[in-house]
Coordinates of C-alpha atoms in Angstrom, one line a residue:
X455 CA 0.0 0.0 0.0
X456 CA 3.1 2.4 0.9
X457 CA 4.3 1.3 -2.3
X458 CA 1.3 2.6 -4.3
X459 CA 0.5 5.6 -2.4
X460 CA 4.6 6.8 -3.2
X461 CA 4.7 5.5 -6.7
X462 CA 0.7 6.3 -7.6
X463 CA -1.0 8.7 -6.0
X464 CA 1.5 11.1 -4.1
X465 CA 3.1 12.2 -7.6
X466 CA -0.7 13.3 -8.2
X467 CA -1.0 14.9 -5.0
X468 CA 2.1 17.0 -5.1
X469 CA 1.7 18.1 -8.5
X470 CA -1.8 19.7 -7.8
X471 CA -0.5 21.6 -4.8
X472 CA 2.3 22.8 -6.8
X473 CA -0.9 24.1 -9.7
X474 CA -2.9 25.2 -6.8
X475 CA 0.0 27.1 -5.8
X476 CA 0.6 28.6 -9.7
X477 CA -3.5 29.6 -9.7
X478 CA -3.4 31.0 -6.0
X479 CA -0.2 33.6 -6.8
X480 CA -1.7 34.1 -10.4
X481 CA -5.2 35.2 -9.0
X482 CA -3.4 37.5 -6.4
X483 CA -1.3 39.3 -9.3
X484 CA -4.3 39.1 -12.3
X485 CA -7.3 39.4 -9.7
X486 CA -9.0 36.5 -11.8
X487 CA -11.2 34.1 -9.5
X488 CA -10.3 31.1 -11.4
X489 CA -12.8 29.3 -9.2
X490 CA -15.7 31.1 -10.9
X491 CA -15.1 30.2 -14.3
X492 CA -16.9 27.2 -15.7
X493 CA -15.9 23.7 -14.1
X494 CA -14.0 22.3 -17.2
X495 CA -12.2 24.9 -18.0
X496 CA -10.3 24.0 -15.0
X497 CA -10.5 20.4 -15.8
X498 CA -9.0 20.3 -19.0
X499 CA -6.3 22.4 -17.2
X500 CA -6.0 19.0 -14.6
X501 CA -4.6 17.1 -17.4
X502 CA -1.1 18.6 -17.2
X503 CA -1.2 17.4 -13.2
X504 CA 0.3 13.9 -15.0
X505 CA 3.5 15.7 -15.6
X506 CA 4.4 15.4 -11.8
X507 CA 5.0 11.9 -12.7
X508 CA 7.6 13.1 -15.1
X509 CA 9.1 15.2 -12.6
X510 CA 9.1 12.3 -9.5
X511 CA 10.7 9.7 -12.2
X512 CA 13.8 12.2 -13.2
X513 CA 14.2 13.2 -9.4
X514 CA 13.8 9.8 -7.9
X515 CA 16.7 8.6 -11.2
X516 CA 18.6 11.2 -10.4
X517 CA 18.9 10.3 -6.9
X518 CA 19.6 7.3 -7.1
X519 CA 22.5 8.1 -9.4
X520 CA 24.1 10.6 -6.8
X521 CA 23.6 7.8 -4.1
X522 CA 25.1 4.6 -5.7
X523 CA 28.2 7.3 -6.8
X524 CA 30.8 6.0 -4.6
X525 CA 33.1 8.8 -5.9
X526 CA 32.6 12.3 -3.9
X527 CA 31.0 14.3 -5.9
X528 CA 29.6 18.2 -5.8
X529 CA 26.7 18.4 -3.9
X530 CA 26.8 22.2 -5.9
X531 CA 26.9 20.3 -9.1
X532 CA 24.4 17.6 -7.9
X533 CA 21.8 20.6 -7.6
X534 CA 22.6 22.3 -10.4
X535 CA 22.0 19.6 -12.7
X536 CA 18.5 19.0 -10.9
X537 CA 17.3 22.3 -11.0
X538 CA 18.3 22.0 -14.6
X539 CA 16.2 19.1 -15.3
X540 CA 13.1 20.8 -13.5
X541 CA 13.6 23.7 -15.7
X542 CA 13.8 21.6 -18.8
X543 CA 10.6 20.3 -18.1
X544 CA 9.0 23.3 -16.6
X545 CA 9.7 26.0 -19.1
X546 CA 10.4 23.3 -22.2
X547 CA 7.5 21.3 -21.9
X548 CA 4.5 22.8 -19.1
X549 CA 5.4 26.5 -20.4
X550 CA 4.3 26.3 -23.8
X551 CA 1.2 23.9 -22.8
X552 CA 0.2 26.5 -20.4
X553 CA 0.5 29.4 -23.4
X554 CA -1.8 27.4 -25.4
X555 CA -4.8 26.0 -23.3
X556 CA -4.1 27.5 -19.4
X557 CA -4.6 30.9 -19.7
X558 CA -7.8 32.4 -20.3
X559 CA -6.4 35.4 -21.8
X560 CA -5.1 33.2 -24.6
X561 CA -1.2 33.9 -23.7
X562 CA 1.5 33.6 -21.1
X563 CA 2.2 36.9 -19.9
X564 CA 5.7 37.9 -18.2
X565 CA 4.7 37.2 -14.7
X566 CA 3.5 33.5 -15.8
X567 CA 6.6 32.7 -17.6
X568 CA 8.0 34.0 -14.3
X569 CA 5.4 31.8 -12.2
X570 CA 5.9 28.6 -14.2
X571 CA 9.7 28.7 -13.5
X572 CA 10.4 29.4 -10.1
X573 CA 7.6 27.7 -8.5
X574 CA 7.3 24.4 -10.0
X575 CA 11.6 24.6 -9.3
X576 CA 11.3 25.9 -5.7
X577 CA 8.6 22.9 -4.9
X578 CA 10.4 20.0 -7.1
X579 CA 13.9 21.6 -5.4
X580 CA 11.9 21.2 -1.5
X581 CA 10.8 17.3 -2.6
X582 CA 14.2 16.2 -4.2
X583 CA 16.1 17.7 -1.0
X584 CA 13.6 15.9 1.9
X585 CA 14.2 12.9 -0.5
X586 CA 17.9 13.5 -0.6
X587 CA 18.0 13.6 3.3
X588 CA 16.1 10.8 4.6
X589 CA 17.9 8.5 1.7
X590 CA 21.0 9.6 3.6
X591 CA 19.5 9.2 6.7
X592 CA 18.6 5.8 6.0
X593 CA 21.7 4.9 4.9
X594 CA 24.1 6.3 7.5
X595 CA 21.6 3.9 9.2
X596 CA 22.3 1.0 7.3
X597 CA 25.8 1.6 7.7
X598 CA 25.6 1.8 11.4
X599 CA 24.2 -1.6 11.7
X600 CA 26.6 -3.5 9.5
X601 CA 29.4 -1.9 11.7
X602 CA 27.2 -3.3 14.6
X603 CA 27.0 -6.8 13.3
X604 CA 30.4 -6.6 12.4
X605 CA 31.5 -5.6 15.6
X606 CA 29.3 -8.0 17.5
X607 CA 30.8 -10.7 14.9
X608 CA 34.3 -10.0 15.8
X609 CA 33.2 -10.1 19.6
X610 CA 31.6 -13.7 19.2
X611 CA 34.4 -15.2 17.3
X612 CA 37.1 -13.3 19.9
X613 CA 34.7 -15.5 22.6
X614 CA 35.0 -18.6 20.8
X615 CA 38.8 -18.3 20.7
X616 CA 38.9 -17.6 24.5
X617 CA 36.8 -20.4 25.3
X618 CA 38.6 -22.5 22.6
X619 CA 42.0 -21.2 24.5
X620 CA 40.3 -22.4 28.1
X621 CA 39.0 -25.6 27.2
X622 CA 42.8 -27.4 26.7
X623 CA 43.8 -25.7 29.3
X624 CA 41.2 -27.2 32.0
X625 CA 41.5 -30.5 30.2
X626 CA 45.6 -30.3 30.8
X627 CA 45.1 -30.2 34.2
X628 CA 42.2 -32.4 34.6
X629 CA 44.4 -35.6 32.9
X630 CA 47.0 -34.5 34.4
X631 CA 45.1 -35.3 37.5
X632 CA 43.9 -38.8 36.0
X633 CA 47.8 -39.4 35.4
X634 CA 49.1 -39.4 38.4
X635 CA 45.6 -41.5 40.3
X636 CA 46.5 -44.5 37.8
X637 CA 49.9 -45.1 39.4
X638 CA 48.3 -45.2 42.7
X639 CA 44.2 -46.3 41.9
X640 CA 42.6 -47.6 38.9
X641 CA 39.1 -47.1 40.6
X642 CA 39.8 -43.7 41.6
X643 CA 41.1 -43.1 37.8
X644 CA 37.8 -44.1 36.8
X645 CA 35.7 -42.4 38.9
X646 CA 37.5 -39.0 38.3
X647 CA 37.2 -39.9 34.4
X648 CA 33.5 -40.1 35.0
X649 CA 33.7 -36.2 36.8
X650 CA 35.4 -35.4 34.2
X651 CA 33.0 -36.5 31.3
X652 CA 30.5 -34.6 33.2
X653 CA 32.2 -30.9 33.8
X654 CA 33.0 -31.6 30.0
X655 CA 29.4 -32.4 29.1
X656 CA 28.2 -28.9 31.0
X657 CA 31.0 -27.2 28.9
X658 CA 29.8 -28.9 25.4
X659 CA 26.1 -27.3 25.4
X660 CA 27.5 -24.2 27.0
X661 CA 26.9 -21.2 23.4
X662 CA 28.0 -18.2 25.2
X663 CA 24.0 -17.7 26.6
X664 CA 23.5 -17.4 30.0
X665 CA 22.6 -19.8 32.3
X666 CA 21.1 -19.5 36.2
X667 CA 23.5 -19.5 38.7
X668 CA 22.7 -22.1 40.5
X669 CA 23.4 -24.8 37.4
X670 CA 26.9 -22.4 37.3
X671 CA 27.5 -23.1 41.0
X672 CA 26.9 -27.0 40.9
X673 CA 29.3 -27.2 38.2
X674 CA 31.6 -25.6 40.2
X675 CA 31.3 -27.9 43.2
X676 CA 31.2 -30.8 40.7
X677 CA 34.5 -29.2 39.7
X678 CA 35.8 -28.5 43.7
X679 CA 34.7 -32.7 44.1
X680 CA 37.3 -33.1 41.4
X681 CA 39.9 -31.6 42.6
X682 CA 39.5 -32.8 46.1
X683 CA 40.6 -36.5 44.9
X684 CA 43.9 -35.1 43.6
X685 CA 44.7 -33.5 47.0
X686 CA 46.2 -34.9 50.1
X687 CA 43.9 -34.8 53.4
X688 CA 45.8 -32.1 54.7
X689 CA 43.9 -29.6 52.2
X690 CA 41.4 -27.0 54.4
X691 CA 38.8 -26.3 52.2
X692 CA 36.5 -24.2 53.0
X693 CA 33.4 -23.5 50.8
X694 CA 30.6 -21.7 51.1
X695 CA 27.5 -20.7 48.8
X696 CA 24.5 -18.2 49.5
X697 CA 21.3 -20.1 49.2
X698 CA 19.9 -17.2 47.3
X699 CA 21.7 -17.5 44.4
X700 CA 19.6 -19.9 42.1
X701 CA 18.0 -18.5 39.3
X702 CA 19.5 -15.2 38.7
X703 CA 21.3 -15.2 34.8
X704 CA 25.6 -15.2 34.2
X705 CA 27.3 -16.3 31.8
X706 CA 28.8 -19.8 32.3
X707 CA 32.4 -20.6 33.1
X708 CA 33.7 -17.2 34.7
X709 CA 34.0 -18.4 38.3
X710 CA 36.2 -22.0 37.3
X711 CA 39.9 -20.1 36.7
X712 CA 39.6 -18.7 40.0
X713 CA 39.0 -22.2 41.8
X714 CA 41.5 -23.8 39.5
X715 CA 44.2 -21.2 40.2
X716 CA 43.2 -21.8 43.6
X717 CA 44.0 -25.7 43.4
X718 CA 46.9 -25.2 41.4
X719 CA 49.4 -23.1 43.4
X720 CA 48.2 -24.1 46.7
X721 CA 50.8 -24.5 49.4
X722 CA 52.2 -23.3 53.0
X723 CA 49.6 -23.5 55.7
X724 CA 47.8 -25.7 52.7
X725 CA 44.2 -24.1 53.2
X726 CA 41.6 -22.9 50.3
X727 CA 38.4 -20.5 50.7
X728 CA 35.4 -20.0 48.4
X729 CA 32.5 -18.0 49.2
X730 CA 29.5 -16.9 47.0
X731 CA 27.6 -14.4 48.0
X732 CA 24.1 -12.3 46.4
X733 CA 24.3 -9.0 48.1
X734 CA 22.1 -6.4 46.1
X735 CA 21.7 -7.7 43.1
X736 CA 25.4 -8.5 42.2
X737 CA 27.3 -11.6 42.6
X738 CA 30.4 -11.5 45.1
X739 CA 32.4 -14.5 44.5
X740 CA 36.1 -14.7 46.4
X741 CA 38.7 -17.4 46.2
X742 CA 41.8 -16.9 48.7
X743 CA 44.5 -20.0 48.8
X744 CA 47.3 -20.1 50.9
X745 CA 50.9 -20.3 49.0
X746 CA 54.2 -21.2 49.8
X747 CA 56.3 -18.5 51.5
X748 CA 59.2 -19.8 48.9
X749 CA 56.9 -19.5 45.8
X750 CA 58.5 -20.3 42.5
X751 CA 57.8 -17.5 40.6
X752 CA 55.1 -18.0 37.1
X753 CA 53.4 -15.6 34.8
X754 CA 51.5 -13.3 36.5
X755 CA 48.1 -15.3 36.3
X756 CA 48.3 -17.3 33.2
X757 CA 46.6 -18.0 30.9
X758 CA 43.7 -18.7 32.8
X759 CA 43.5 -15.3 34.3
X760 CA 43.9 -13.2 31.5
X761 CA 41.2 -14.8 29.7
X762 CA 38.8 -14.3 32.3
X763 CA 39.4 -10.8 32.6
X764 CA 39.2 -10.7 28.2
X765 CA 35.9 -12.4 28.2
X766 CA 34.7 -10.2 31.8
X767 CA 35.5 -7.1 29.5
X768 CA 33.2 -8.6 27.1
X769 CA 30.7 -10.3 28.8
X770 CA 30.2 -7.8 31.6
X771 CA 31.5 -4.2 30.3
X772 CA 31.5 -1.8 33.0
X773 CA 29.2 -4.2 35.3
X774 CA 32.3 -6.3 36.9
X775 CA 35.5 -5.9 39.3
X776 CA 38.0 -8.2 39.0
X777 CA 40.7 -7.7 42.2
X778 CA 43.3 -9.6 42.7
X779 CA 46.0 -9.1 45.6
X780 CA 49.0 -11.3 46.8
X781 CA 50.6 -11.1 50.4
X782 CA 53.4 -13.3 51.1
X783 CA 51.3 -16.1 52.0
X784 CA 48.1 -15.5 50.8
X785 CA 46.6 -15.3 47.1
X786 CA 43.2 -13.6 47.1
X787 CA 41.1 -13.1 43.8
X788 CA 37.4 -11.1 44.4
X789 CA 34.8 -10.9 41.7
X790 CA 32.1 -8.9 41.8
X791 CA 29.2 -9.2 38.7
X792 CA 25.8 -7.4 38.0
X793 CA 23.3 -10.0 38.0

């Protein structure tokens, strides 16, 4: 219906107020009352209303020549070659139709020829610069949301390479784990295979969407139960999760490189704390481990780290606080996220 109205009707529409205008400014100069003379007289003169389809198809061409240019051009030289097309139609082809069957005087006088060239240029100038600007508008638009999808693009694919990046590196460790139970259990082997298949299983369906917390936080003591069978009984663990964090939405596997840096460079007093907590709507989660007071020194980290904070940044921009803070014995990461 848009369609018809644009291509149809409004060509019909415009073209009459641009006559009505002509017969308005005429009557104010002349003093005729065109509206008294006899109704067909002013019919036959309606005819010439189906040359504002001549004048939308040049504009509506011409536009769309300036717009697929991908060249800058003139915007001077783009006007002056419309305002010379309206006046080749205006004064070439309405202007000598109007001197033979508008006027009832039989002629064009100087203030018609006058008439018939600015106004019809003025109003055909006003339509093909409205056009011009929403045609710009709309594709300044379009523009905008390519860059968007090409932006959000590069972020999904920068997510799939993190997680890509974190998957080996919690599978090292895990088999790592398995290695060193065969010497000592096959059972035990077997039964940590089996967590494993699991944590891996919650990791396969995981497409960067959210899930609710509390799925998050099972994982995670799925992943704690783990670990426990590679420790010795001297571990302190200590773990503690608020009850009211269940169905609030975060994305999946943000909390596991804290807990597994935890597990890794645990030493000294040989204790480990984790603590969930929901207080106002964000998600406090803090991992402190005790270390050796004769730590080897490692990359500031690793690998784990710095992805967490890549996909944080992305995930969670400018609704998350990562800390993390060292004393001689203690390692202490704190996480806070908007849920």
């Amino acid at each position: 219906m848009e369609r018809f109205w644009r291509k149809y009707i409004f060509p019909l529409v415009y073209a009459f107020i641009v006559y009505l205008s002509l017969r308005l400014i005429n009557a104010v100069l002349t003093g005729f009352r065109f509206w008294e003379r006899p109704w067909y007289d002013t019919g036959a003169e309606m005819i010439l209303l189906s040359v504002g389809y001549l004048y939308m198809y040049l504009l509506n061409r011409l536009l769309q020549h300036y717009q697929q240019q991908t060249k800058p051009h003139s915007t001077a030289r783009e006007y002056m070659v419309v305002t010379a097309n309206i006046l080749l139609i205006s004064d070439g082809l309405i202007l000598p139709m109007q001197h033979f069957f508008f006027f009832d005087t039989g002629g064009c006088d100087w203030y018609d020829v006058v008439n018939l060239t600015i106004i019809p240029t003025l109003f055909y100038l006003l339509y093909y610069t409205i056009r011009r600007a929403n045609a710009s508008l709309r594709k300044s638009y379009e523009q905008q949301l390519l860059l968007e999808k090409i932006s959000n693009d590069q972020l999904q694919t920068e997510l799939r390479f993190l997680k890509a990046q974190f998957h080996p590196h919690f599978l090292f460790n895990a088999l790592n784990t398995v290695y060193f139970q065969m010497d000592e259990s096959v059972g035990v082997a077997k039964h940590t295979v089996e967590k494993l298949s699991e944590l891996l299983r919650y990791q396969l369906y995981d497409h960067q969407q959210t899930v609710a917390i509390g799925a998050e936080l099972q994982y995670l003591q799925s992943f704690i139960d783990l670990q426990k069978t590679r420790m010795n009984d001297h571990l302190q663990l200590q773990v503690e999760m608020d009850t009211l964090l269940n169905k609030q939405s975060v994305y999946p596997l943000l909390l596991l490189p804290l807990v597994e840096n935890a597990f890794k460079y645990a030493g000294g007093d040989y204790w480990i704390h984790i603590s969930a907590q929901h207080q106002n709507g964000w998600l406090h989660f803090r991992v402190s481990n005790a270390i050796p007071p004769m730590e080897m020194k490692h990359k500031k980290g690793g690998i784990g780290l710095e992805n967490l904070r890549r996909r944080l940044a992305l995930l969670y921009p400018g609704k998350h606080a990562l800390e993390i803070s060292k004393t001689q014995d203690t390692f202490t990461a704190g996480l806070k996220i908007a849920l």
